[in-house]
Amino acid sequence: MSTETPKAEVYLGKTDYKVIGTRPIRHDGADKVTGKAIYTADFKLPGMLHGAILRSPHPHANIKSIDTSAAEAMDGVMAVITAADMPGLKDKNASLGEGSVNLLDLGSNVLAHGKVLYRGHAVAAVAAKSVHIAQEALKHIVVEYEELPAVTWVLDAMKDDAPILLDRVRTDDMGEMSESPTNISKHIRFEKGNIEDGFSQCDIVIEKEFRTETVHQGYIEPHASVASWNEDGHLKIWTATQGSFTARQQTAELLELPVSKVTVTPCEIGGGFGGKIAVYTQPVAAMLSQKSGRPVKVTMQRNEVFEGTGPTPGSYMKVKIGATNDGKLVAGEAWLAYDAGAFPGGVIGPGCMCVFSCYEFEHAKVDGYDVLVNKPKTQAYRAPGSTHVAFAVETIVDEIAEKLEMDPIDFRLQNAAKEGTVRVDGLKYPRIGLIETLEALKNSDHYQSKLEGPNKGRGLGCGFWFNIGLKSSVTATVNSDGMVSLIEGSTDIGGTRTSIAMQFAETLGIPAEDVIPKVADTDSIGYTDVTGGSRVTFSTGLAAYKCALDIQDQLRARAADLWECEPENVTIEEGVYSHNGDSMTFKELADKACKVGDPVAGSATVSPDCFTNGFAAHLADVEVDPETGKVTILRYTAVQDAGKAIHPSYVEGQMQGGAVQGIGWTLNEEYFYDDKGTMKNASFLDYRMPTCLDVPMIETIIVEVPNPDHPYGVRGVGEPPICPPPGAIANAIYHATGQRMTELPISPPKLWKAISEK
Amino acid sequence: MAKKQVVTSNINGEEVEFLCKPQQSLLEVLRDELDLTGAKEGCNNGNCGACTVMLDGHPVNSCLVLAVEAEGAEITTVESISQGGELHPLQQCFLEDAALQCGICTPGFLVAAKALLEKNPDATEHEIRFNLANNLCRCTGYDKIVKAVQDCQTRTKEAVSQ
Ligand code: FES
Ligand code: FES
């Protein structure tokens, strides 16, 4: 029974849900199994032209000149552009919701300005009457390059004599700016306690170096945009993006348009994982449309996706951890260098915050470096920066547990972060669920089972990611048939229309099927930040909850009018409104309210400033073929604290998908560079992502320790599951072979070499 | 550029005549000329299976087939899987089992899985995985896709035995 509107941000402590925790069919499902859903590449406008992008064959070169005249003169070519056509290419910082970005960096990543910084860097673009003509025209653009030495490995790029990518970059060394140009754009340090004291108390200290290679998010849909620049100066864009408002703002800044002159419509999106936040094709399509006077579609080829869009960093890490003989972790120290790709602003920040996030360390110190190299600008990839450090820390923690002859789960349980633990960056955890997650794994059938036989091993790994709050908006309209249209700004990559609609339905006491969720364009809904940071079900779900309360208050008032009583005397239970023996269902009341009086429409906006915290623990059984070094995953279990699983199937799906991405990262995936800085495997054939034949079923256990900052206790679930796999699998490989592998990927040649040199 | 040619094929049960250039792929013609955008382009070089369609009874990557090769061929696409306004049991199982997240790989998986079940209704988990290994999915980790195919096997058997 509810008579007054509770404060939204607080966990309500409900246990008897009607909608939450059930598994309804997603609202956009029929569209997606029949081929009717419209992704950007499926979208067409009358008179639409097709674009193509010319990319640098060199990893590092000055652009001496670009001659586009021959391409422009070709039959069917309608426009050719270069960075010279981009008005907003200025050395200025613009705030972009999640952070700020230098427009010169952002713009010159979209179209190279003066220099190319990686192979695949966009240099010019063509719009033509067909994509074949556009591609042909690229061959007629003459670019004169002056080749420069390139650097792709992070430690090489940090050397004094390394080739410098950008003359304007200085090191921001904990607030102090260096004098001369450098590739090190940032040095971060976090410290707690006294690290020397800490190590002096330890009985066992293990230090190791780790290396990881560049990997790609690997979404199956290539980047795509359609732009139409109208004669009145209004720009419309249909695109594959994780954040329509963020895409709008970046495009507006680069084209020097007011944001209100740009409408971004998010089409269905074929995966993102962090890689579809920064703009690539949007400004290009827009500039081509402005120049040609026609709508233009720009889609990338798969090799362009690999060579021209955001991978996640390659890294070097040195990590040292100490414990006492009774199994207490005391001190942790990390020195982390992550490459940022060609422009400053990689993911070293979260890497530094996450490195010691799973355990209670009294003393800790982290130094992190953001380093430019001649690779594509790195972008977020599912828990950006956290997977790298989880690999390092989980390997060492496993070794300490082994040396102390302790069970790996018990050792972790004894040291697990909990409410009140202060992370190295100073954050004090509210109620979190790592202990419950580890306990659930300990009690699992998998952990209790025996693994026997030669060349087999079992390994455990943990991982962490924060969920961000940021801004979300929703609006809703009650229809006369008792259904409710729910408009949201969060693009739906994996079923969030449904997880948001379910929270809305639960609040109103109606079935999920009676909510019609729709993702709207930037003119049709309030500002909403990106679909990322595991925030949508948490934050947009919170907005939906508040919006439902708004609708409920309006309906309560309408019921009171009908019954001629005060609104506070109307009671509401599971969608039934009652007063003094009279009662109406939501449907009946909706029908009445729609016939008489004002329409019933509600809205809510939120910007929760809390960080919620998600933890995962995975268990892997592997078998190593000693002849080839090939690793087979025999059994895999993922456990995660979801706070409250709104739609358990999609929570499991996040856990399974994240785990398999992590398996790919651990065993196969990497950018192969030759010594000239050319990526040698820019195709799905050679950049080998897991197929269904490479993995077993991924068993899942959802743990629910409610998030105190959400009415239904939701924690974001998208990101934590990619963090544990490298540690879990590397530990399993150790237990199978006796080899501690400290470089990712643990590909067959590497492992075979390690085993045969034993 | 080379001249367009007339090609006649049977697409989703209908005789279709279309014009195409010799270098155009079947995928491009289906999507851009015939507005059958259910088949997706993930790589355009035969490595992801998002473009899978049936060609004369076999699942193929339509990005690797030249449109001119479709002369006289029988082609079915994801658009023809549901019939008479009803979802096919396989589509229903994909929805009930949450076998899709972003959904871009789904049309390819549905075409490939339907072909498998018609040829080998009792396919084991390994056979399902083997036959779907041409199709990449980056979102789901495959677990729920394989289970959806298995559930469809069970459902079909139950329907037969009733
Ligand atoms: S688009 Fe045809 S296999 Fe990838
Ligand atoms: S559901 Fe996104 S690629 Fe399969």
PDB file of N, CA and C in Angstrom, chain A residues 26 29 32-35 39 41-42 44 132 216-218 220 222 269-271 273 302 381 493 649-650 652-654 656-657 660-661 669 684-685 689-692 695-698, chain B residues 28 31-32 35 37-38 40-44 47-48 78 87 91-92 95-96 98 100-104 106 110 125-126 129-130 132-133 136 138-144 146-147 150:
ATOM      1  N   ARG A  26      11.207  -9.598 -24.839  1.00  0.00           N
ATOM      2  CA  ARG A  26      11.567  -8.187 -25.032  1.00  0.00           C
ATOM      3  C   ARG A  26      10.639  -7.524 -26.052  1.00  0.00           C
ATOM      4  N   GLY A  29      11.552  -7.604 -29.670  1.00  0.00           N
ATOM      5  CA  GLY A  29      11.994  -8.932 -30.089  1.00  0.00           C
ATOM      6  C   GLY A  29      11.506  -9.341 -31.465  1.00  0.00           C
ATOM      7  N   LYS A  32      13.353  -8.004 -34.261  1.00  0.00           N
ATOM      8  CA  LYS A  32      14.741  -8.441 -34.434  1.00  0.00           C
ATOM      9  C   LYS A  32      14.864  -9.886 -34.897  1.00  0.00           C
ATOM     10  N   VAL A  33      13.830 -10.693 -34.729  1.00  0.00           N
ATOM     11  CA  VAL A  33      13.933 -12.059 -35.260  1.00  0.00           C
ATOM     12  C   VAL A  33      13.320 -12.196 -36.660  1.00  0.00           C
ATOM     13  N   THR A  34      12.770 -11.122 -37.161  1.00  0.00           N
ATOM     14  CA  THR A  34      12.172 -11.205 -38.498  1.00  0.00           C
ATOM     15  C   THR A  34      12.940 -10.371 -39.516  1.00  0.00           C
ATOM     16  N   GLY A  35      13.977  -9.704 -39.063  1.00  0.00           N
ATOM     17  CA  GLY A  35      14.766  -8.878 -39.989  1.00  0.00           C
ATOM     18  C   GLY A  35      14.153  -7.517 -40.230  1.00  0.00           C
ATOM     19  N   TYR A  39      18.562  -1.063 -38.534  1.00  0.00           N
ATOM     20  CA  TYR A  39      19.901  -0.609 -38.149  1.00  0.00           C
ATOM     21  C   TYR A  39      20.310   0.470 -39.159  1.00  0.00           C
ATOM     22  N   ALA A  41      22.638   0.883 -41.313  1.00  0.00           N
ATOM     23  CA  ALA A  41      22.944   0.487 -42.693  1.00  0.00           C
ATOM     24  C   ALA A  41      21.675   0.145 -43.467  1.00  0.00           C
ATOM     25  N   ASP A  42      20.582  -0.135 -42.762  1.00  0.00           N
ATOM     26  CA  ASP A  42      19.315  -0.491 -43.422  1.00  0.00           C
ATOM     27  C   ASP A  42      18.499   0.747 -43.790  1.00  0.00           C
ATOM     28  N   LYS A  44      17.458   4.344 -45.372  1.00  0.00           N
ATOM     29  CA  LYS A  44      17.626   5.001 -46.674  1.00  0.00           C
ATOM     30  C   LYS A  44      16.858   6.305 -46.714  1.00  0.00           C
ATOM     31  N   HIS A 132      30.408   2.112 -54.991  1.00  0.00           N
ATOM     32  CA  HIS A 132      31.513   1.677 -55.860  1.00  0.00           C
ATOM     33  C   HIS A 132      32.225   2.881 -56.482  1.00  0.00           C
ATOM     34  N   HIS A 216      40.173  -5.507 -29.749  1.00  0.00           N
ATOM     35  CA  HIS A 216      39.060  -4.675 -30.228  1.00  0.00           C
ATOM     36  C   HIS A 216      37.736  -5.131 -29.611  1.00  0.00           C
ATOM     37  N   GLN A 217      36.819  -4.175 -29.496  1.00  0.00           N
ATOM     38  CA  GLN A 217      35.483  -4.471 -28.967  1.00  0.00           C
ATOM     39  C   GLN A 217      34.781  -5.520 -29.832  1.00  0.00           C
ATOM     40  N   GLY A 218      34.992  -5.454 -31.120  1.00  0.00           N
ATOM     41  CA  GLY A 218      34.525  -6.522 -32.011  1.00  0.00           C
ATOM     42  C   GLY A 218      33.029  -6.595 -32.253  1.00  0.00           C
ATOM     43  N   ILE A 220      29.629  -6.624 -34.125  1.00  0.00           N
ATOM     44  CA  ILE A 220      29.458  -7.178 -35.470  1.00  0.00           C
ATOM     45  C   ILE A 220      28.990  -6.108 -36.467  1.00  0.00           C
ATOM     46  N   PRO A 222      29.445  -2.755 -38.290  1.00  0.00           N
ATOM     47  CA  PRO A 222      30.408  -1.674 -38.500  1.00  0.00           C
ATOM     48  C   PRO A 222      29.749  -0.304 -38.243  1.00  0.00           C
ATOM     49  N   ILE A 269      21.179  -0.603 -32.776  1.00  0.00           N
ATOM     50  CA  ILE A 269      22.639  -0.616 -32.784  1.00  0.00           C
ATOM     51  C   ILE A 269      23.152  -2.046 -32.607  1.00  0.00           C
ATOM     52  N   GLY A 270      24.083  -2.403 -33.477  1.00  0.00           N
ATOM     53  CA  GLY A 270      24.591  -3.773 -33.494  1.00  0.00           C
ATOM     54  C   GLY A 270      25.838  -3.949 -32.658  1.00  0.00           C
ATOM     55  N   GLY A 271      25.722  -3.652 -31.386  1.00  0.00           N
ATOM     56  CA  GLY A 271      26.844  -3.814 -30.458  1.00  0.00           C
ATOM     57  C   GLY A 271      27.665  -2.542 -30.373  1.00  0.00           C
ATOM     58  N   PHE A 273      29.863  -1.867 -26.837  1.00  0.00           N
ATOM     59  CA  PHE A 273      30.832  -2.239 -25.787  1.00  0.00           C
ATOM     60  C   PHE A 273      31.768  -1.092 -25.432  1.00  0.00           C
ATOM     61  N   ARG A 302      34.867  -3.739 -42.590  1.00  0.00           N
ATOM     62  CA  ARG A 302      35.402  -4.361 -41.366  1.00  0.00           C
ATOM     63  C   ARG A 302      36.862  -3.972 -41.106  1.00  0.00           C
ATOM     64  N   TYR A 381      36.231  -0.087 -23.607  1.00  0.00           N
ATOM     65  CA  TYR A 381      35.788  -1.449 -23.944  1.00  0.00           C
ATOM     66  C   TYR A 381      35.392  -2.091 -22.624  1.00  0.00           C
ATOM     67  N   ILE A 493      21.057  -1.488 -26.462  1.00  0.00           N
ATOM     68  CA  ILE A 493      21.985  -2.400 -27.148  1.00  0.00           C
ATOM     69  C   ILE A 493      21.692  -3.846 -26.812  1.00  0.00           C
ATOM     70  N   SER A 649      17.233 -13.244 -17.468  1.00  0.00           N
ATOM     71  CA  SER A 649      17.815 -13.787 -18.703  1.00  0.00           C
ATOM     72  C   SER A 649      18.829 -12.814 -19.300  1.00  0.00           C
ATOM     73  N   TYR A 650      18.492 -11.524 -19.261  1.00  0.00           N
ATOM     74  CA  TYR A 650      19.410 -10.552 -19.863  1.00  0.00           C
ATOM     75  C   TYR A 650      20.588 -10.262 -18.944  1.00  0.00           C
ATOM     76  N   GLU A 652      21.949 -12.726 -17.131  1.00  0.00           N
ATOM     77  CA  GLU A 652      22.791 -13.884 -17.478  1.00  0.00           C
ATOM     78  C   GLU A 652      23.489 -13.643 -18.804  1.00  0.00           C
ATOM     79  N   GLY A 653      22.741 -13.074 -19.745  1.00  0.00           N
ATOM     80  CA  GLY A 653      23.307 -12.806 -21.067  1.00  0.00           C
ATOM     81  C   GLY A 653      24.502 -11.873 -20.989  1.00  0.00           C
ATOM     82  N   GLN A 654      24.401 -10.854 -20.144  1.00  0.00           N
ATOM     83  CA  GLN A 654      25.551  -9.952 -19.963  1.00  0.00           C
ATOM     84  C   GLN A 654      26.733 -10.717 -19.377  1.00  0.00           C
ATOM     85  N   GLN A 656      27.353 -13.925 -19.565  1.00  0.00           N
ATOM     86  CA  GLN A 656      27.895 -14.900 -20.527  1.00  0.00           C
ATOM     87  C   GLN A 656      28.652 -14.198 -21.650  1.00  0.00           C
ATOM     88  N   GLY A 657      28.075 -13.119 -22.137  1.00  0.00           N
ATOM     89  CA  GLY A 657      28.730 -12.395 -23.225  1.00  0.00           C
ATOM     90  C   GLY A 657      30.048 -11.785 -22.774  1.00  0.00           C
ATOM     91  N   VAL A 660      32.697 -14.504 -22.402  1.00  0.00           N
ATOM     92  CA  VAL A 660      33.262 -15.001 -23.662  1.00  0.00           C
ATOM     93  C   VAL A 660      34.156 -13.941 -24.319  1.00  0.00           C
ATOM     94  N   GLN A 661      33.800 -12.679 -24.187  1.00  0.00           N
ATOM     95  CA  GLN A 661      34.737 -11.648 -24.670  1.00  0.00           C
ATOM     96  C   GLN A 661      36.058 -11.745 -23.906  1.00  0.00           C
ATOM     97  N   GLU A 669      42.765 -13.130 -28.924  1.00  0.00           N
ATOM     98  CA  GLU A 669      42.652 -11.865 -29.632  1.00  0.00           C
ATOM     99  C   GLU A 669      43.866 -10.974 -29.421  1.00  0.00           C
ATOM    100  N   PHE A 684      37.995 -10.429 -39.569  1.00  0.00           N
ATOM    101  CA  PHE A 684      37.457 -11.378 -38.595  1.00  0.00           C
ATOM    102  C   PHE A 684      38.095 -12.760 -38.747  1.00  0.00           C
ATOM    103  N   LEU A 685      38.656 -13.032 -39.932  1.00  0.00           N
ATOM    104  CA  LEU A 685      39.297 -14.330 -40.116  1.00  0.00           C
ATOM    105  C   LEU A 685      40.582 -14.397 -39.288  1.00  0.00           C
ATOM    106  N   MET A 689      38.009 -13.978 -33.033  1.00  0.00           N
ATOM    107  CA  MET A 689      37.110 -13.898 -31.873  1.00  0.00           C
ATOM    108  C   MET A 689      36.505 -15.283 -31.643  1.00  0.00           C
ATOM    109  N   PRO A 690      36.113 -15.585 -30.408  1.00  0.00           N
ATOM    110  CA  PRO A 690      35.546 -16.912 -30.162  1.00  0.00           C
ATOM    111  C   PRO A 690      34.300 -17.172 -31.006  1.00  0.00           C
ATOM    112  N   THR A 691      34.202 -18.379 -31.544  1.00  0.00           N
ATOM    113  CA  THR A 691      32.971 -18.832 -32.182  1.00  0.00           C
ATOM    114  C   THR A 691      32.274 -19.745 -31.172  1.00  0.00           C
ATOM    115  N   CYS A 692      31.081 -20.231 -31.533  1.00  0.00           N
ATOM    116  CA  CYS A 692      30.380 -21.046 -30.545  1.00  0.00           C
ATOM    117  C   CYS A 692      31.054 -22.402 -30.354  1.00  0.00           C
ATOM    118  N   VAL A 695      33.773 -22.357 -27.187  1.00  0.00           N
ATOM    119  CA  VAL A 695      33.402 -22.170 -25.784  1.00  0.00           C
ATOM    120  C   VAL A 695      32.332 -23.166 -25.355  1.00  0.00           C
ATOM    121  N   PRO A 696      32.293 -23.472 -24.068  1.00  0.00           N
ATOM    122  CA  PRO A 696      31.213 -24.330 -23.578  1.00  0.00           C
ATOM    123  C   PRO A 696      30.020 -23.463 -23.158  1.00  0.00           C
ATOM    124  N   MET A 697      28.982 -24.090 -22.615  1.00  0.00           N
ATOM    125  CA  MET A 697      27.931 -23.312 -21.968  1.00  0.00           C
ATOM    126  C   MET A 697      28.579 -22.515 -20.837  1.00  0.00           C
ATOM    127  N   ILE A 698      28.095 -21.316 -20.598  1.00  0.00           N
ATOM    128  CA  ILE A 698      28.642 -20.504 -19.514  1.00  0.00           C
ATOM    129  C   ILE A 698      27.622 -20.536 -18.375  1.00  0.00           C
TER     130      ILE A 698
ATOM    131  N   GLU B  28      24.545  -7.336 -51.460  1.00  0.00           N
ATOM    132  CA  GLU B  28      24.317  -5.941 -51.820  1.00  0.00           C
ATOM    133  C   GLU B  28      23.008  -5.785 -52.586  1.00  0.00           C
ATOM    134  N   ARG B  31      19.986  -6.261 -50.236  1.00  0.00           N
ATOM    135  CA  ARG B  31      19.784  -5.144 -49.324  1.00  0.00           C
ATOM    136  C   ARG B  31      19.467  -3.836 -50.049  1.00  0.00           C
ATOM    137  N   ASP B  32      20.279  -3.518 -51.071  1.00  0.00           N
ATOM    138  CA  ASP B  32      20.176  -2.182 -51.655  1.00  0.00           C
ATOM    139  C   ASP B  32      19.205  -2.105 -52.818  1.00  0.00           C
ATOM    140  N   ASP B  35      15.550  -4.246 -51.236  1.00  0.00           N
ATOM    141  CA  ASP B  35      15.047  -3.824 -49.925  1.00  0.00           C
ATOM    142  C   ASP B  35      14.820  -4.970 -48.956  1.00  0.00           C
ATOM    143  N   THR B  37      16.509  -6.055 -46.189  1.00  0.00           N
ATOM    144  CA  THR B  37      17.641  -5.656 -45.336  1.00  0.00           C
ATOM    145  C   THR B  37      17.780  -6.554 -44.107  1.00  0.00           C
ATOM    146  N   GLY B  38      17.031  -7.663 -44.087  1.00  0.00           N
ATOM    147  CA  GLY B  38      17.171  -8.584 -42.953  1.00  0.00           C
ATOM    148  C   GLY B  38      18.554  -9.204 -42.867  1.00  0.00           C
ATOM    149  N   LYS B  40      22.379  -9.082 -42.829  1.00  0.00           N
ATOM    150  CA  LYS B  40      23.223  -7.951 -42.405  1.00  0.00           C
ATOM    151  C   LYS B  40      24.624  -8.081 -42.964  1.00  0.00           C
ATOM    152  N   GLU B  41      25.313  -6.945 -43.035  1.00  0.00           N
ATOM    153  CA  GLU B  41      26.711  -6.979 -43.436  1.00  0.00           C
ATOM    154  C   GLU B  41      27.594  -6.705 -42.220  1.00  0.00           C
ATOM    155  N   GLY B  42      28.362  -7.718 -41.828  1.00  0.00           N
ATOM    156  CA  GLY B  42      29.269  -7.508 -40.709  1.00  0.00           C
ATOM    157  C   GLY B  42      30.715  -7.423 -41.150  1.00  0.00           C
ATOM    158  N   CYS B  43      31.024  -8.019 -42.298  1.00  0.00           N
ATOM    159  CA  CYS B  43      32.433  -8.051 -42.710  1.00  0.00           C
ATOM    160  C   CYS B  43      32.624  -7.990 -44.206  1.00  0.00           C
ATOM    161  N   ASN B  44      31.622  -8.413 -44.966  1.00  0.00           N
ATOM    162  CA  ASN B  44      31.686  -8.399 -46.423  1.00  0.00           C
ATOM    163  C   ASN B  44      32.785  -9.297 -46.982  1.00  0.00           C
ATOM    164  N   ASN B  47      33.368 -13.868 -43.208  1.00  0.00           N
ATOM    165  CA  ASN B  47      33.900 -14.285 -41.907  1.00  0.00           C
ATOM    166  C   ASN B  47      32.946 -14.140 -40.729  1.00  0.00           C
ATOM    167  N   CYS B  48      31.729 -13.639 -40.941  1.00  0.00           N
ATOM    168  CA  CYS B  48      30.882 -13.420 -39.762  1.00  0.00           C
ATOM    169  C   CYS B  48      29.517 -14.076 -39.852  1.00  0.00           C
ATOM    170  N   VAL B  78      15.882 -14.308 -44.173  1.00  0.00           N
ATOM    171  CA  VAL B  78      15.242 -14.293 -42.852  1.00  0.00           C
ATOM    172  C   VAL B  78      13.811 -13.786 -42.937  1.00  0.00           C
ATOM    173  N   LEU B  87       5.259 -16.367 -35.961  1.00  0.00           N
ATOM    174  CA  LEU B  87       6.684 -16.615 -35.842  1.00  0.00           C
ATOM    175  C   LEU B  87       6.934 -18.116 -35.961  1.00  0.00           C
ATOM    176  N   GLN B  91      12.168 -18.860 -34.058  1.00  0.00           N
ATOM    177  CA  GLN B  91      12.141 -17.428 -33.689  1.00  0.00           C
ATOM    178  C   GLN B  91      11.556 -17.257 -32.298  1.00  0.00           C
ATOM    179  N   GLN B  92      10.495 -18.035 -32.048  1.00  0.00           N
ATOM    180  CA  GLN B  92       9.858 -17.976 -30.732  1.00  0.00           C
ATOM    181  C   GLN B  92      10.852 -18.399 -29.645  1.00  0.00           C
ATOM    182  N   LEU B  95      13.358 -15.742 -28.844  1.00  0.00           N
ATOM    183  CA  LEU B  95      12.810 -14.677 -27.998  1.00  0.00           C
ATOM    184  C   LEU B  95      12.661 -15.139 -26.555  1.00  0.00           C
ATOM    185  N   GLU B  96      12.090 -16.346 -26.394  1.00  0.00           N
ATOM    186  CA  GLU B  96      11.857 -16.822 -25.021  1.00  0.00           C
ATOM    187  C   GLU B  96      13.161 -17.070 -24.277  1.00  0.00           C
ATOM    188  N   ALA B  98      15.959 -15.460 -24.781  1.00  0.00           N
ATOM    189  CA  ALA B  98      16.818 -14.260 -24.797  1.00  0.00           C
ATOM    190  C   ALA B  98      18.113 -14.538 -25.550  1.00  0.00           C
ATOM    191  N   LEU B 100      19.208 -13.210 -28.105  1.00  0.00           N
ATOM    192  CA  LEU B 100      19.778 -12.059 -28.808  1.00  0.00           C
ATOM    193  C   LEU B 100      19.917 -10.886 -27.849  1.00  0.00           C
ATOM    194  N   GLN B 101      20.949 -10.154 -28.061  1.00  0.00           N
ATOM    195  CA  GLN B 101      21.099  -8.889 -27.327  1.00  0.00           C
ATOM    196  C   GLN B 101      20.964  -7.744 -28.320  1.00  0.00           C
ATOM    197  N   CYS B 102      22.040  -7.426 -29.051  1.00  0.00           N
ATOM    198  CA  CYS B 102      21.896  -6.343 -30.031  1.00  0.00           C
ATOM    199  C   CYS B 102      21.092  -6.787 -31.240  1.00  0.00           C
ATOM    200  N   GLY B 103      21.124  -8.079 -31.549  1.00  0.00           N
ATOM    201  CA  GLY B 103      20.284  -8.603 -32.619  1.00  0.00           C
ATOM    202  C   GLY B 103      20.870  -8.535 -34.018  1.00  0.00           C
ATOM    203  N   ILE B 104      22.064  -8.000 -34.178  1.00  0.00           N
ATOM    204  CA  ILE B 104      22.598  -7.851 -35.541  1.00  0.00           C
ATOM    205  C   ILE B 104      22.981  -9.207 -36.124  1.00  0.00           C
ATOM    206  N   THR B 106      21.417 -12.007 -35.366  1.00  0.00           N
ATOM    207  CA  THR B 106      20.270 -12.906 -35.241  1.00  0.00           C
ATOM    208  C   THR B 106      19.744 -13.440 -36.583  1.00  0.00           C
ATOM    209  N   LEU B 110      19.487 -17.398 -37.339  1.00  0.00           N
ATOM    210  CA  LEU B 110      18.198 -18.051 -37.568  1.00  0.00           C
ATOM    211  C   LEU B 110      18.215 -18.843 -38.873  1.00  0.00           C
ATOM    212  N   GLU B 125      24.592 -31.070 -29.090  1.00  0.00           N
ATOM    213  CA  GLU B 125      25.131 -29.735 -28.782  1.00  0.00           C
ATOM    214  C   GLU B 125      26.380 -29.472 -29.626  1.00  0.00           C
ATOM    215  N   HIS B 126      27.233 -30.484 -29.731  1.00  0.00           N
ATOM    216  CA  HIS B 126      28.453 -30.283 -30.511  1.00  0.00           C
ATOM    217  C   HIS B 126      28.134 -30.022 -31.976  1.00  0.00           C
ATOM    218  N   ARG B 129      26.911 -26.493 -32.321  1.00  0.00           N
ATOM    219  CA  ARG B 129      28.029 -25.544 -32.251  1.00  0.00           C
ATOM    220  C   ARG B 129      28.873 -25.589 -33.524  1.00  0.00           C
ATOM    221  N   PHE B 130      29.102 -26.789 -34.024  1.00  0.00           N
ATOM    222  CA  PHE B 130      29.910 -26.937 -35.232  1.00  0.00           C
ATOM    223  C   PHE B 130      29.249 -26.230 -36.412  1.00  0.00           C
ATOM    224  N   LEU B 132      27.035 -23.858 -36.367  1.00  0.00           N
ATOM    225  CA  LEU B 132      26.833 -22.413 -36.206  1.00  0.00           C
ATOM    226  C   LEU B 132      28.153 -21.659 -36.061  1.00  0.00           C
ATOM    227  N   ALA B 133      29.259 -22.381 -36.223  1.00  0.00           N
ATOM    228  CA  ALA B 133      30.551 -21.728 -36.014  1.00  0.00           C
ATOM    229  C   ALA B 133      30.908 -20.751 -37.124  1.00  0.00           C
ATOM    230  N   LEU B 136      29.279 -15.332 -36.229  1.00  0.00           N
ATOM    231  CA  LEU B 136      29.834 -14.696 -35.037  1.00  0.00           C
ATOM    232  C   LEU B 136      28.752 -13.945 -34.285  1.00  0.00           C
ATOM    233  N   ARG B 138      28.935 -11.372 -30.867  1.00  0.00           N
ATOM    234  CA  ARG B 138      29.852 -10.794 -29.890  1.00  0.00           C
ATOM    235  C   ARG B 138      29.135 -10.471 -28.582  1.00  0.00           C
ATOM    236  N   CYS B 139      27.800 -10.595 -28.555  1.00  0.00           N
ATOM    237  CA  CYS B 139      27.073 -10.146 -27.360  1.00  0.00           C
ATOM    238  C   CYS B 139      26.757 -11.274 -26.386  1.00  0.00           C
ATOM    239  N   THR B 140      26.345 -12.435 -26.900  1.00  0.00           N
ATOM    240  CA  THR B 140      25.670 -13.394 -26.022  1.00  0.00           C
ATOM    241  C   THR B 140      26.579 -14.456 -25.423  1.00  0.00           C
ATOM    242  N   GLY B 141      27.775 -14.630 -25.979  1.00  0.00           N
ATOM    243  CA  GLY B 141      28.609 -15.748 -25.536  1.00  0.00           C
ATOM    244  C   GLY B 141      28.065 -17.087 -26.010  1.00  0.00           C
ATOM    245  N   TYR B 142      27.059 -17.049 -26.894  1.00  0.00           N
ATOM    246  CA  TYR B 142      26.494 -18.226 -27.592  1.00  0.00           C
ATOM    247  C   TYR B 142      25.623 -19.138 -26.731  1.00  0.00           C
ATOM    248  N   ASP B 143      25.769 -19.115 -25.439  1.00  0.00           N
ATOM    249  CA  ASP B 143      25.055 -20.041 -24.559  1.00  0.00           C
ATOM    250  C   ASP B 143      23.558 -20.070 -24.889  1.00  0.00           C
ATOM    251  N   LYS B 144      22.946 -18.879 -24.882  1.00  0.00           N
ATOM    252  CA  LYS B 144      21.489 -18.843 -25.059  1.00  0.00           C
ATOM    253  C   LYS B 144      21.085 -19.117 -26.511  1.00  0.00           C
ATOM    254  N   VAL B 146      22.602 -21.436 -28.435  1.00  0.00           N
ATOM    255  CA  VAL B 146      22.613 -22.905 -28.514  1.00  0.00           C
ATOM    256  C   VAL B 146      21.395 -23.473 -27.787  1.00  0.00           C
ATOM    257  N   LYS B 147      21.086 -22.904 -26.610  1.00  0.00           N
ATOM    258  CA  LYS B 147      19.914 -23.401 -25.861  1.00  0.00           C
ATOM    259  C   LYS B 147      18.620 -23.159 -26.631  1.00  0.00           C
ATOM    260  N   GLN B 150      18.302 -25.851 -29.091  1.00  0.00           N
ATOM    261  CA  GLN B 150      17.929 -27.105 -28.415  1.00  0.00           C
ATOM    262  C   GLN B 150      16.460 -27.076 -27.987  1.00  0.00           C
TER     263      GLN B 150
END
